Amino acid sequence: MLCFFWAAFWKNKAHSEALARSEVMSKDRRDKGVARSVAAYEVGYGKPPIATRFGVRAQPDRAKSRIAKAKSAALDITALLNRPIQAKVDGRLKTIHPHEAMLHGLFRRAVEGEIRALREFMQQCKRAGLLDSPAEIHQSVIHVPHGVPGDLAARLVRYAGPPPWDSELFDQLEAEYHRDIANIEKLKSEAKARANEQS
């Protein structure tokens, strides 16, 4: 048994030494082959230089560009969306809010029969509260302060609801009312003068 053990040991030892020698020899051959292939390697079309063949070169420093981007002022989206733009409305160029320009385009497309545009336009109207029914006045009679003309009172009720009214709004609408009355009287007198001239 001991004999068998020694024989197996020497056989394994000899085998491992032979493997080590062959590895050294193959490594030498491999190195010589690489050296020979490098010397025989020609640079040309589709054959880049060996030193840079697989991208071994200085890479750009991208950290600097990242820092520069971070330092640049952030875009103010709100200011961009609120900046007035030039748009053609009724054939004339006007400066209007971007949302208003979008609504003009949406309305035009909806009138042309585009269903999606009509649906979106209706949603915009609903968000703005234009489709809500007006607030109901539960009183059948509205008492208006003495001396306020009926047309002016109707305008005030339409804008601000039943009295009491805000004094600034009252003054503004009263001035508009008197201006309108003066314009109506002027137009009436001009019409009478024209009628008299023709007859």
CSV table of N, CA and C in Angstrom, one decimal, residues 6 10 17 33 56 72 74 79 126 129 135 138 149 155 158 160 172 193:
chain,number,residue,atom,x,y,z
A,6,TRP,N,3.4,6.1,-2.7
A,6,TRP,CA,4.6,6.8,-3.2
A,6,TRP,C,4.5,6.9,-4.7
A,10,TRP,N,4.6,10.5,-6.6
A,10,TRP,CA,5.6,10.9,-7.6
A,10,TRP,C,4.9,11.2,-8.9
A,17,GLU,N,4.6,19.4,-12.1
A,17,GLU,CA,5.8,20.0,-12.6
A,17,GLU,C,5.7,20.2,-14.1
A,33,GLY,N,4.3,36.0,-29.1
A,33,GLY,CA,3.3,36.2,-30.1
A,33,GLY,C,2.6,37.5,-30.1
A,56,VAL,N,-9.0,53.6,-24.5
A,56,VAL,CA,-8.1,54.0,-23.4
A,56,VAL,C,-7.5,55.4,-23.7
A,72,SER,N,-26.1,77.6,-12.9
A,72,SER,CA,-26.9,78.4,-13.8
A,72,SER,C,-28.3,78.7,-13.2
A,74,ALA,N,-32.0,78.8,-12.3
A,74,ALA,CA,-33.1,78.0,-12.6
A,74,ALA,C,-34.2,78.7,-13.4
A,79,ALA,N,-42.9,82.8,-14.4
A,79,ALA,CA,-42.7,84.0,-15.2
A,79,ALA,C,-42.8,83.8,-16.7
A,126,LYS,N,-65.8,75.2,-17.3
A,126,LYS,CA,-66.3,74.7,-16.0
A,126,LYS,C,-65.4,75.0,-14.9
A,129,GLY,N,-65.9,78.5,-13.8
A,129,GLY,CA,-67.2,78.7,-13.2
A,129,GLY,C,-68.2,79.3,-14.1
A,135,ALA,N,-76.2,82.5,-8.9
A,135,ALA,CA,-76.8,82.4,-7.6
A,135,ALA,C,-78.2,82.9,-7.6
A,138,HIS,N,-83.3,84.8,-3.5
A,138,HIS,CA,-84.5,84.2,-2.8
A,138,HIS,C,-85.6,85.2,-2.6
A,149,PRO,N,-81.4,105.2,-10.0
A,149,PRO,CA,-82.2,104.8,-11.2
A,149,PRO,C,-82.3,103.3,-11.3
A,155,ARG,N,-77.9,97.1,-13.0
A,155,ARG,CA,-76.5,96.8,-13.3
A,155,ARG,C,-75.7,96.5,-12.0
A,158,ARG,N,-76.6,93.0,-10.9
A,158,ARG,CA,-76.0,92.0,-11.8
A,158,ARG,C,-74.5,91.8,-11.4
A,160,ALA,N,-72.9,93.0,-8.3
A,160,ALA,CA,-72.5,92.8,-6.9
A,160,ALA,C,-73.6,92.2,-6.1
A,172,GLN,N,-68.2,103.8,-9.3
A,172,GLN,CA,-67.7,103.5,-10.7
A,172,GLN,C,-68.8,103.2,-11.6
A,193,ALA,N,-81.4,115.6,-35.6
A,193,ALA,CA,-80.9,116.7,-36.5
A,193,ALA,C,-80.8,116.1,-37.9
